[in-house]
XYZ file of C-alpha atoms in Angstrom:
562
model
C -3.902 45.685 25.211
C -1.731 42.766 23.597
C 0.900 42.459 26.986
C -1.858 43.029 28.824
C -3.270 39.959 27.448
C -0.585 38.107 27.462
C 0.238 38.773 31.539
C -3.452 36.894 31.869
C -2.618 34.148 30.507
C 0.375 33.424 31.188
C -0.698 34.211 34.953
C -3.786 31.269 34.648
C -1.195 28.877 32.654
C 1.167 29.249 35.892
C -2.417 28.792 37.859
C -3.311 25.364 36.339
C -0.210 24.066 37.008
C 0.335 24.969 40.514
C -3.155 23.987 41.733
C -3.958 20.383 39.453
C -3.637 17.214 40.996
C -2.188 15.324 37.696
C 0.325 14.056 35.338
C 1.372 13.739 32.251
C 1.675 11.825 29.053
C 3.988 11.780 25.914
C 5.541 15.073 23.705
C 3.890 15.653 20.803
C 7.391 14.167 18.717
C 8.294 11.394 21.449
C 6.468 9.247 22.963
C 5.949 7.319 26.402
C 5.611 3.968 28.477
C 3.237 3.508 31.273
C 1.998 0.168 33.349
C 1.518 -1.693 36.660
C 3.718 -3.922 38.179
C 2.215 -7.098 39.695
C 3.489 -10.205 41.056
C 2.102 -13.399 40.576
C -0.817 -13.303 42.744
C -1.823 -10.390 40.689
C -1.328 -8.315 44.042
C 0.746 -4.807 43.130
C 4.158 -3.924 43.441
C 4.975 -1.064 44.998
C 8.999 0.671 44.779
C 9.994 -1.196 42.104
C 13.060 0.336 40.196
C 12.776 -0.241 36.542
C 15.403 1.440 34.005
C 14.138 1.967 30.143
C 17.266 1.676 27.514
C 16.931 2.444 23.845
C 18.359 -0.009 21.891
C 19.946 2.034 19.323
C 21.481 4.979 21.549
C 21.793 3.286 24.672
C 20.562 6.500 26.568
C 18.274 5.073 29.443
C 15.810 6.685 31.596
C 14.540 5.561 35.247
C 11.664 5.338 37.357
C 9.967 3.768 40.286
C 6.604 1.907 41.034
C 4.080 3.941 43.260
C 2.476 2.320 46.223
C -0.484 1.323 43.311
C 2.088 -0.674 41.448
C 1.636 2.260 38.803
C 5.147 3.212 36.956
C 5.094 5.635 33.574
C 8.263 7.156 32.227
C 6.713 10.463 30.921
C 8.900 11.450 27.885
C 11.281 9.377 26.182
C 12.400 9.496 21.956
C 10.749 7.426 19.590
C 12.437 4.370 19.268
C 13.176 0.455 20.367
C 13.752 0.115 24.408
C 14.546 -2.669 26.789
C 12.865 -2.093 29.895
C 14.382 -3.693 33.366
C 12.669 -4.441 36.646
C 14.301 -4.963 39.738
C 13.399 -5.264 43.436
C 15.089 -7.276 46.337
C 13.084 -10.544 46.841
C 11.731 -10.328 43.869
C 13.610 -11.888 40.230
C 15.130 -9.472 38.068
C 12.254 -9.117 34.772
C 13.458 -7.864 31.598
C 11.475 -6.800 28.779
C 12.565 -6.442 25.561
C 11.486 -4.909 21.859
C 9.275 -2.243 23.588
C 8.887 -0.298 20.535
C 7.574 3.512 20.907
C 6.136 5.689 18.383
C 6.085 9.007 17.513
C 2.654 10.628 20.147
C 2.232 6.753 21.518
C 0.997 5.548 24.980
C 2.646 2.384 25.492
C 1.242 0.310 28.145
C 3.567 -2.293 29.134
C 2.287 -4.296 32.410
C 5.008 -6.260 33.975
C 4.678 -9.516 36.168
C 7.491 -10.286 38.167
C 7.867 -13.869 40.144
C 9.652 -14.596 43.505
C 13.520 -14.824 43.309
C 13.352 -18.182 44.950
C 12.130 -19.525 42.498
C 14.289 -17.935 39.493
C 16.501 -15.063 39.308
C 15.914 -13.550 35.889
C 13.304 -13.406 33.905
C 13.837 -12.435 30.046
C 10.735 -11.602 27.320
C 12.352 -11.082 24.109
C 9.118 -10.943 22.293
C 7.784 -7.728 21.351
C 5.139 -5.934 23.666
C 2.047 -4.850 22.589
C 1.721 -1.796 21.319
C -2.289 -1.120 21.334
C -3.190 1.925 23.195
C -6.253 1.718 25.877
C -5.628 5.038 27.524
C -6.570 7.608 24.730
C -9.531 7.073 22.047
C -7.961 9.053 19.331
C -8.222 7.810 15.658
C -4.913 7.644 13.995
C -2.153 5.983 12.738
C 1.452 5.787 12.279
C 3.708 4.979 9.430
C 7.465 3.836 10.506
C 10.573 3.387 9.053
C 10.506 0.334 7.438
C 7.724 1.471 5.784
C 9.235 4.838 4.749
C 12.165 2.868 3.294
C 10.568 -0.307 1.699
C 7.228 1.023 -0.023
C 7.145 2.521 -3.174
C 6.254 6.197 -3.719
C 6.534 8.089 -6.896
C 8.869 11.734 -6.246
C 10.147 10.747 -3.203
C 7.572 12.644 -1.140
C 7.279 10.650 2.398
C 3.913 12.969 2.711
C 2.314 10.211 0.407
C 2.721 7.818 2.602
C -0.426 9.325 4.253
C -2.575 7.979 1.620
C -2.223 4.727 3.328
C -4.248 5.920 6.105
C -8.258 5.166 5.490
C -10.342 7.842 4.322
C -7.171 9.428 3.083
C -7.034 11.025 -0.822
C -5.142 13.680 -2.830
C -6.932 17.074 -2.858
C -7.948 18.159 -6.164
C -5.819 21.266 -5.305
C -2.449 19.793 -6.509
C -0.056 18.718 -4.198
C -2.655 18.739 -0.901
C -3.903 15.656 0.797
C -7.540 15.201 1.974
C -9.167 13.677 5.131
C -12.809 13.018 4.829
C -13.019 15.049 1.998
C -12.360 18.123 3.545
C -9.866 20.584 1.742
C -6.053 19.966 2.347
C -5.391 23.601 3.515
C -7.188 22.691 6.983
C -4.503 19.764 7.524
C -1.240 20.854 9.622
C 1.946 19.541 9.491
C 4.596 19.240 12.672
C 7.820 18.133 12.031
C 9.835 17.506 15.828
C 7.030 18.920 17.802
C 7.506 22.657 15.825
C 4.630 23.911 13.057
C 6.245 23.671 9.834
C 2.685 25.376 7.948
C 2.793 28.460 5.928
C 0.211 30.475 7.810
C -0.258 32.739 4.146
C -1.314 30.346 1.958
C -2.322 27.501 4.155
C -0.119 24.712 2.977
C 3.019 23.225 4.387
C 6.242 25.771 4.660
C 7.536 25.288 0.768
C 3.610 24.842 -0.681
C 5.624 21.373 -2.052
C 3.225 19.207 -4.408
C 2.355 19.193 -8.161
C 4.080 22.336 -9.997
C 5.963 23.560 -7.006
C 9.141 22.461 -4.704
C 8.717 18.652 -4.165
C 9.460 18.229 -0.699
C 10.660 19.922 1.972
C 12.477 17.177 3.718
C 14.007 14.248 2.329
C 12.313 10.868 2.875
C 15.756 9.227 3.899
C 15.486 11.715 6.819
C 12.234 10.881 8.035
C 12.068 8.557 10.935
C 8.389 7.552 11.199
C 4.939 9.992 11.221
C 1.638 9.420 13.197
C -1.332 10.960 11.308
C -4.225 11.956 13.853
C -7.464 12.153 11.822
C -9.944 12.270 14.383
C -10.275 13.017 18.500
C -6.046 13.882 18.707
C -5.020 15.682 21.308
C -5.479 19.526 22.563
C -1.852 19.584 22.156
C -1.458 19.028 18.403
C -4.771 21.665 17.368
C -4.491 24.353 15.133
C -5.923 22.012 12.079
C -9.817 21.534 11.134
C -8.734 18.928 8.938
C -5.552 16.481 10.168
C -2.369 16.715 12.149
C 0.481 14.880 10.943
C 3.611 14.476 13.351
C 6.718 13.704 12.252
C 9.986 12.633 13.573
C 13.274 13.145 12.007
C 15.928 10.801 12.381
C 18.838 10.895 14.505
C 22.250 9.542 14.802
C 22.733 6.223 17.069
C 25.709 4.516 18.653
C 26.687 2.545 14.876
C 27.564 4.491 12.327
C 25.013 3.590 9.663
C 24.921 5.673 6.203
C 23.056 4.922 2.784
C 23.129 6.914 -1.071
C 20.308 5.955 -3.385
C 20.224 7.407 -7.315
C 17.230 6.901 -9.217
C 17.493 8.139 -12.869
C 15.275 8.341 -16.208
C 15.689 10.225 -19.349
C 14.115 10.674 -22.836
C 17.208 10.953 -24.880
C 17.234 7.594 -26.474
C 13.398 7.155 -26.958
C 11.194 7.834 -30.131
C 9.678 11.539 -31.101
C 6.747 12.452 -29.551
C 3.854 11.418 -32.564
C 1.804 14.977 -31.783
C 5.444 16.456 -31.923
C 6.353 15.160 -35.570
C 2.402 15.850 -36.574
C 3.627 19.662 -35.782
C 6.647 19.631 -37.100
C 8.812 20.243 -33.683
C 11.320 18.412 -32.202
C 11.734 15.989 -29.846
C 11.462 18.077 -26.488
C 13.996 17.036 -23.438
C 12.523 14.655 -20.308
C 15.179 13.914 -17.724
C 14.434 13.003 -14.278
C 17.221 12.094 -11.870
C 16.883 12.204 -7.945
C 20.265 11.384 -5.919
C 21.379 12.046 -2.027
C 22.426 9.791 1.034
C 23.060 9.887 4.994
C 25.452 9.263 7.481
C 24.570 9.060 11.367
C 26.644 7.947 13.942
C 28.371 8.871 17.608
C 30.011 11.825 18.476
C 30.797 10.469 21.780
C 29.309 6.957 22.689
C 25.807 6.662 24.717
C 25.844 10.509 24.934
C 26.149 12.352 21.492
C 24.932 11.734 18.219
C 25.226 13.477 14.967
C 22.452 12.957 11.803
C 23.071 14.135 7.787
C 21.272 13.617 5.350
C 21.252 15.190 1.368
C 19.046 15.243 -1.161
C 19.182 16.222 -5.163
C 17.258 16.380 -7.944
C 17.268 17.964 -11.376
C 14.366 17.143 -13.447
C 13.850 18.742 -16.720
C 9.715 18.270 -18.186
C 8.947 19.135 -21.640
C 5.996 21.592 -22.524
C 4.180 20.751 -25.407
C 2.594 24.130 -27.095
C 0.787 24.665 -30.354
C -2.024 26.911 -31.944
C -5.231 24.819 -31.519
C -6.731 25.967 -34.644
C -9.396 24.378 -35.931
C -8.954 21.949 -38.655
C -8.905 23.074 -42.385
C -8.935 26.935 -40.614
C -7.965 29.063 -43.410
C -7.131 33.219 -43.137
C -10.342 35.115 -44.429
C -7.937 38.268 -45.037
C -4.776 39.929 -44.200
C -5.679 41.241 -40.759
C -6.299 36.999 -39.794
C -3.024 36.643 -41.351
C -0.997 38.960 -39.761
C -2.515 37.609 -36.604
C -2.105 33.706 -36.832
C 1.520 34.578 -38.592
C 2.481 36.358 -35.394
C 1.511 34.046 -32.919
C 2.679 31.273 -34.834
C 5.899 32.575 -34.547
C 5.646 32.595 -30.641
C 4.322 29.482 -29.587
C 7.369 27.947 -28.992
C 7.411 24.627 -26.681
C 9.094 24.987 -23.577
C 10.785 22.877 -20.681
C 10.155 22.806 -17.178
C 12.877 22.703 -14.607
C 12.512 21.697 -11.407
C 16.029 21.462 -9.515
C 16.566 21.283 -6.064
C 18.917 20.640 -2.853
C 17.716 19.433 0.335
C 19.867 19.094 3.346
C 19.165 18.363 7.493
C 21.506 17.836 10.254
C 20.742 16.867 12.997
C 22.948 16.310 16.632
C 21.331 14.875 19.592
C 22.837 15.083 23.484
C 21.949 13.524 26.566
C 23.390 15.569 28.765
C 23.101 13.762 31.877
C 20.472 11.480 33.550
C 18.151 14.149 33.445
C 18.356 15.835 30.052
C 18.472 15.747 26.417
C 19.007 18.368 23.987
C 17.989 17.796 20.043
C 19.198 20.689 17.710
C 17.970 20.095 13.954
C 18.426 22.237 11.057
C 16.835 21.745 7.859
C 17.566 23.827 4.113
C 15.190 23.331 0.929
C 16.890 24.991 -2.159
C 14.382 24.768 -5.433
C 14.647 26.348 -8.554
C 12.084 26.000 -11.282
C 12.768 27.314 -14.447
C 10.989 27.564 -17.890
C 13.135 27.327 -20.700
C 12.103 27.930 -24.498
C 13.413 25.252 -26.752
C 15.363 25.943 -30.031
C 17.613 28.877 -27.981
C 20.254 29.142 -25.377
C 19.083 27.751 -22.185
C 20.587 29.866 -19.565
C 19.257 32.178 -17.238
C 19.029 35.321 -19.345
C 16.705 33.184 -21.727
C 14.126 31.450 -19.121
C 10.617 32.614 -19.978
C 9.550 32.283 -16.308
C 11.136 30.954 -12.706
C 9.960 30.217 -9.473
C 12.541 29.817 -6.143
C 11.988 28.635 -3.163
C 14.168 29.205 -0.114
C 13.520 27.333 2.851
C 15.194 27.095 6.373
C 14.132 25.748 9.717
C 15.450 25.830 12.984
C 14.577 24.007 15.977
C 16.231 22.962 19.526
C 14.567 20.685 21.976
C 15.788 20.662 25.862
C 13.782 17.789 27.980
C 14.839 18.019 31.799
C 13.375 15.596 33.989
C 12.894 17.352 36.839
C 11.925 14.434 38.983
C 10.774 11.335 37.614
C 7.167 12.234 37.885
C 7.710 15.988 36.747
C 9.093 16.270 33.085
C 9.288 19.957 31.380
C 9.444 20.125 27.688
C 11.125 23.558 26.118
C 10.884 24.276 22.145
C 12.835 26.708 20.126
C 11.915 27.146 16.339
C 12.831 29.527 13.182
C 11.614 29.374 10.144
C 12.194 31.235 7.323
C 10.057 30.929 4.231
C 10.763 32.761 0.811
C 8.684 31.958 -2.325
C 9.319 34.548 -5.459
C 7.802 33.602 -8.451
C 9.458 35.848 -11.557
C 7.214 36.784 -14.582
C 7.934 35.141 -17.799
C 8.634 37.967 -19.183
C 7.681 41.876 -19.515
C 6.127 41.540 -22.655
C 2.395 40.631 -23.475
C 1.288 37.180 -23.139
C -1.343 35.068 -24.911
C -3.358 33.211 -22.051
C -6.223 32.677 -23.882
C -6.527 31.374 -27.253
C -10.179 29.860 -28.697
C -10.190 30.690 -32.711
C -13.292 28.316 -33.027
C -15.496 30.121 -29.750
C -18.272 32.372 -29.657
C -17.360 35.693 -28.205
C -14.040 36.241 -26.580
C -11.414 34.810 -29.088
C -8.012 36.045 -27.467
C -6.869 37.541 -24.383
C -3.293 39.169 -24.439
C -1.049 40.797 -21.414
C 1.355 41.163 -18.977
C 1.039 38.037 -16.765
C -1.293 38.171 -13.988
C 0.448 36.368 -11.084
C 3.882 37.365 -11.725
C 6.287 38.966 -10.541
C 5.384 38.388 -6.704
C 6.573 37.301 -3.607
C 5.469 35.492 -0.226
C 7.939 35.921 2.570
C 7.686 34.523 5.874
C 10.103 34.678 9.211
C 9.082 33.011 12.042
C 9.760 32.564 15.756
C 8.096 29.949 18.251
C 8.550 29.083 21.639
C 6.872 25.953 23.063
C 6.945 24.896 27.077
C 5.744 21.506 28.261
C 5.101 20.380 31.676
C 4.089 17.068 32.248
C 2.854 15.471 35.784
C 2.085 12.146 37.245
C 0.659 11.883 40.801
C -0.769 8.168 41.222
C -3.425 6.906 38.811
C -4.000 10.610 37.831
C -2.123 12.368 34.683
C -2.692 15.779 33.477
C -0.548 18.055 30.871
C -0.690 21.520 30.106
C 1.620 23.686 27.781
C 2.205 27.272 26.106
C 2.706 28.265 22.295
C 3.592 31.104 20.920
C 4.125 32.325 17.425
C 5.482 35.083 15.465
C 5.503 35.413 11.890
C 6.751 38.544 9.827
C 4.997 38.235 6.151
C 6.148 40.381 3.492
C 3.412 39.523 0.058
C 3.257 41.691 -2.974
C 1.133 40.293 -5.748
C 0.203 42.277 -8.119
C -2.996 40.807 -9.950
C -4.466 42.517 -13.088
C -1.785 45.435 -12.378
C -0.297 45.721 -16.139
C -3.655 45.880 -17.664
C -5.073 42.790 -19.884
C -6.578 43.176 -23.793
C -9.735 40.963 -24.839
C -10.236 40.511 -28.746
C -13.605 38.843 -30.115
C -11.546 38.033 -33.421
C -8.410 37.104 -34.238
C -9.256 39.663 -37.512
C -9.551 42.361 -34.802
C -5.845 41.366 -33.295
C -4.960 41.144 -36.837
C -6.230 44.978 -37.446
C -4.298 46.391 -34.723
C -0.851 44.642 -35.642
C -1.591 46.428 -38.453
C -1.952 49.754 -37.428
C -5.625 50.033 -38.145
C -6.571 52.155 -35.097
C -9.445 53.042 -34.545
C -10.946 51.208 -37.537
C -10.976 47.968 -36.311
C -13.413 48.651 -33.346
C -16.336 48.217 -35.286
C -19.537 45.478 -35.269
C -18.666 42.975 -32.887
C -15.485 43.954 -32.000
C -16.108 46.916 -30.529
C -16.661 45.213 -27.661
C -13.041 44.311 -27.584
C -11.688 45.801 -23.795
C -8.791 46.456 -21.956
C -8.992 46.252 -18.335
C -6.254 47.268 -15.552
C -6.608 47.060 -11.686
C -5.465 49.567 -9.174
C -4.896 49.988 -5.642
C -7.761 51.084 -3.720
C -7.835 54.557 -2.346
C -5.864 53.923 1.489
C -4.856 50.997 0.734
C -1.260 49.376 0.316
C -1.882 47.879 -3.600
C -0.204 44.570 -4.346
C 2.089 45.091 -0.937
C 0.687 44.010 2.242
C 1.877 42.434 5.693
C -0.382 40.299 6.947
C 1.376 39.379 10.306
C 0.167 36.921 12.459
C 1.125 37.071 16.538
C -0.154 33.759 17.938
C -0.598 32.919 21.743
C -2.392 29.427 22.823
C -2.215 26.957 25.884
C -3.789 23.792 26.262
């Protein structure tokens, strides 16, 4: 049945491609330039030869205006271009500083004077980039904003907050558009899907309490935020679509390096720690890295490499929140307090990460371009107890992220009015979480409460893992015929997911008083479960009949078209 459905879909797709009069627009991670050529009398000028050259890479694209003076550069990489228009009998017109943004459709109308009046005309001012051909609500954050505007933590996604109606979701690390949950958004990087289909967040699940970011801020050239009425090509989102383009090399060698450093080693101890008789807790924040890009073969082959690292340690204060003037009522309460006090140690969280990006762009011929990008994320978070050796054998908790993405895009100009973009993407997102300890842990401690006072048991959420392996294929065809434009494409995404979530499979104890907890520690047996403590409980989860228990494989095979 699955093969039959796929065959029907492909047949429909090719019928649309064959019989529809049409022509296209830009790639999701690229852009286009279009407009009308006129003379001084405002009459349309046909058969004008146009050439658009990227000023950073020297890559050129050519097209010709039609009988109505219309022209289109269907798919061009993001960047700044110089457009030259030539025709015998008319002056050569050069328009400089044509800026093509990610997902942008730039309208550039040109007027050519007679050659008898002047042989060449050069317009050096920036061309207008107001898009009058579509009604989508979007905004673009360019390379200058990413480089110059401050952001705490160097997560480029935070620049999305510059968009109207956008705020931070109450679920840490997510972005909310118009009050919607952050899990409804979609992140597209270099035209490929970059979302974790299990959790509904980005690959690497970046954000508060987890890995800080998957792509370095210095590796992002610009991105487009589509918040409403966006193209069907960008679907798969109930919220917004964030469309990102990573940097590429140019004809000039460029590089940069950075380091940000903060440390609490020379600060005074925290007043709370002093009051509790605790030593000063460490705080260490260090981010560093750099990038280098340039030509391998001028005007043809380019490279870009970026590294971003961080070594962060954050203090977490732990102490028993006993009521003021609390005095144990009996030996059992004394035993409970002594037992918990000996284990209420402050601890530190480490957020250490290495992020790498390597990219190669090859202008194979005047009709073909190949871009390949590999990005790797290696994050390790450890919880380390204070007052003891801080090494891998002593950690009290850990959370690792291993994320890899490999994307290749081949753009083929079959003729000036027909462009095909084929893309392959492989992604791996492994997110294991290790248990804090194989011993019981106290997750609730509230001695002043009526009812439940103390809850203890094995870590509820760990150990666990969610691993995703993804293969993704996209093919998009753009075709232009006169004033009619159409774009059609197919998308195939296959996720193989392995998930282990133990929940409460190890059990959990709930005590209604410190006296009952201490009584158990003293070996009181059944005599501890009297009076109000008769409701002390132990709860444990078990796999249901016919289920796989904590292990699931919610695989996904997605076929779509537009």
